[in-house]
Coordinates of C-alpha atoms in Angstrom, one line a residue:
M29 CA 144.1 90.2 128.6
S30 CA 140.8 92.0 128.4
N31 CA 137.2 90.5 129.1
P32 CA 134.7 89.2 126.7
P33 CA 131.7 91.8 127.1
Q34 CA 129.2 90.8 129.9
D35 CA 126.3 90.2 127.3
P36 CA 124.5 87.0 127.5
N37 CA 124.2 86.7 123.6
Y38 CA 128.0 87.4 123.3
G39 CA 129.9 85.1 120.7
Y40 CA 127.9 83.5 118.3
G41 CA 125.0 85.0 118.7
Q42 CA 123.0 82.4 120.6
P43 CA 121.5 82.7 124.0
Q44 CA 123.1 80.7 126.9
Y45 CA 121.6 77.3 128.0
G46 CA 118.2 78.5 129.6
Q47 CA 117.7 82.1 128.9
Q48 CA 115.0 83.6 126.6
P49 CA 116.0 85.0 123.4
Q50 CA 116.2 88.6 123.5
Q51 CA 114.5 91.2 121.0
P52 CA 116.7 93.5 118.9
Q53 CA 115.8 97.0 120.3
Y54 CA 115.9 98.7 116.6
D55 CA 113.7 97.7 114.0
P56 CA 115.5 98.7 110.5
Y57 CA 111.9 98.7 108.8
G58 CA 109.9 100.4 111.4
Q59 CA 107.1 97.7 112.2
Q60 CA 106.9 95.4 115.3
Q61 CA 108.1 92.0 115.2
Q62 CA 104.5 89.6 113.7
Q63 CA 103.7 88.0 116.7
Y64 CA 102.4 84.5 116.4
G65 CA 98.9 84.3 116.1
Q66 CA 98.6 87.7 114.1
Q67 CA 97.5 87.5 110.8
Q68 CA 100.4 88.2 108.3
Q69 CA 100.0 91.4 106.5
Y70 CA 100.6 92.1 102.3
G71 CA 101.6 95.2 100.8
G72 CA 101.1 97.1 103.5
Y73 CA 97.4 96.4 103.3
P74 CA 96.1 96.1 106.9
P75 CA 94.0 92.4 107.3
A76 CA 90.1 92.6 106.3
P77 CA 88.0 93.9 109.3
A78 CA 85.9 91.0 110.2
G79 CA 82.8 91.4 107.4
G80 CA 84.6 93.2 105.2
Y81 CA 85.2 91.8 101.5
G82 CA 88.2 89.4 102.2
V83 CA 91.1 89.0 100.2
D84 CA 92.0 87.5 97.0
A85 CA 94.2 84.2 96.0
Y86 CA 97.2 86.6 96.8
G87 CA 96.4 88.1 100.0
M88 CA 95.4 91.6 98.6
P89 CA 92.2 93.3 100.0
L90 CA 89.1 93.1 97.5
S91 CA 87.0 96.0 96.5
D92 CA 83.4 96.4 97.7
K93 CA 82.7 97.0 94.1
S94 CA 82.0 94.6 91.7
K95 CA 83.4 94.0 88.7
T96 CA 79.7 92.8 87.0
V97 CA 78.1 96.0 87.7
A98 CA 81.3 98.2 86.6
G99 CA 81.3 96.4 83.0
L100 CA 78.2 96.7 82.5
L101 CA 77.9 100.4 83.6
Q102 CA 80.6 100.7 81.3
I103 CA 79.0 99.0 78.1
L104 CA 75.9 100.4 78.7
L105 CA 76.8 104.2 79.5
G106 CA 80.6 104.6 78.7
G107 CA 79.8 107.8 76.9
F108 CA 78.8 109.1 80.3
G109 CA 81.4 107.7 82.1
A110 CA 79.1 105.9 84.4
G111 CA 81.7 102.5 85.1
R112 CA 84.2 104.4 85.6
F113 CA 82.9 107.2 88.3
Y114 CA 81.6 103.7 90.1
T115 CA 84.9 102.2 90.2
G116 CA 86.5 106.4 91.4
H117 CA 88.4 106.6 88.5
A118 CA 87.2 110.5 87.8
G119 CA 89.8 111.4 85.9
M120 CA 89.5 108.4 82.7
A121 CA 85.7 108.8 83.6
V122 CA 86.0 112.7 82.5
G123 CA 88.6 111.5 79.7
Q124 CA 85.6 109.6 78.2
I125 CA 83.1 111.8 78.2
A126 CA 85.4 114.2 76.1
A127 CA 86.3 110.9 73.7
T128 CA 83.2 110.7 73.0
W129 CA 81.2 113.9 73.0
L130 CA 84.3 115.6 70.9
T131 CA 84.2 112.8 68.7
C132 CA 80.8 113.2 68.0
G133 CA 80.1 109.3 69.5
I134 CA 83.2 107.9 67.5
G135 CA 85.4 108.0 70.6
G136 CA 82.4 105.4 72.5
I137 CA 84.4 102.7 71.2
W138 CA 86.8 103.6 73.6
P139 CA 84.2 102.8 76.8
L140 CA 83.0 99.9 75.0
I141 CA 86.3 98.2 74.8
D142 CA 87.4 99.1 78.3
G143 CA 83.6 98.0 79.8
I144 CA 84.5 94.4 78.1
M145 CA 87.7 94.2 79.6
I146 CA 86.3 94.9 83.0
L147 CA 84.2 92.0 82.5
V148 CA 86.7 89.5 80.9
N149 CA 90.0 90.4 83.2
G150 CA 88.6 92.7 86.2
G151 CA 90.0 95.9 87.1
T152 CA 90.6 98.0 89.8
D153 CA 89.1 100.7 92.0
A154 CA 90.3 104.1 93.1
Q155 CA 92.6 102.2 96.0
G156 CA 93.9 99.7 93.7
R157 CA 91.7 96.9 95.2
R158 CA 90.5 94.5 92.8
L159 CA 86.9 94.3 91.9
R160 CA 85.0 91.4 93.3
D161 CA 83.8 88.5 90.9
N162 CA 80.2 89.4 92.2

């Protein structure tokens, strides 16, 4: 008859009375187990730094850019791509400049509507963080 292994956790996966549970040696996700007292991280973003801009209601980090400033720049200077340059979307800004100038100003409707959408719905910066409300 064979003897069971000398592992204290052999059997039902529970430690024997009076013993501390052992941490698994292999972490399948490549991350350390979350310790009590640590702030949980969402979506791979690190916790907001002290004095940072914080997180939104869903725990996602907020941008250091303001949606009010981005929207107003986009409405007033959208033909020059100012609002999109402000948020870091340089490719979209160049596209708006090209659309405005190549259509002799008619393409300026795109940046105008884009600025209104930023003011109403908000938007993101180039890193994908939501724009702040103020």
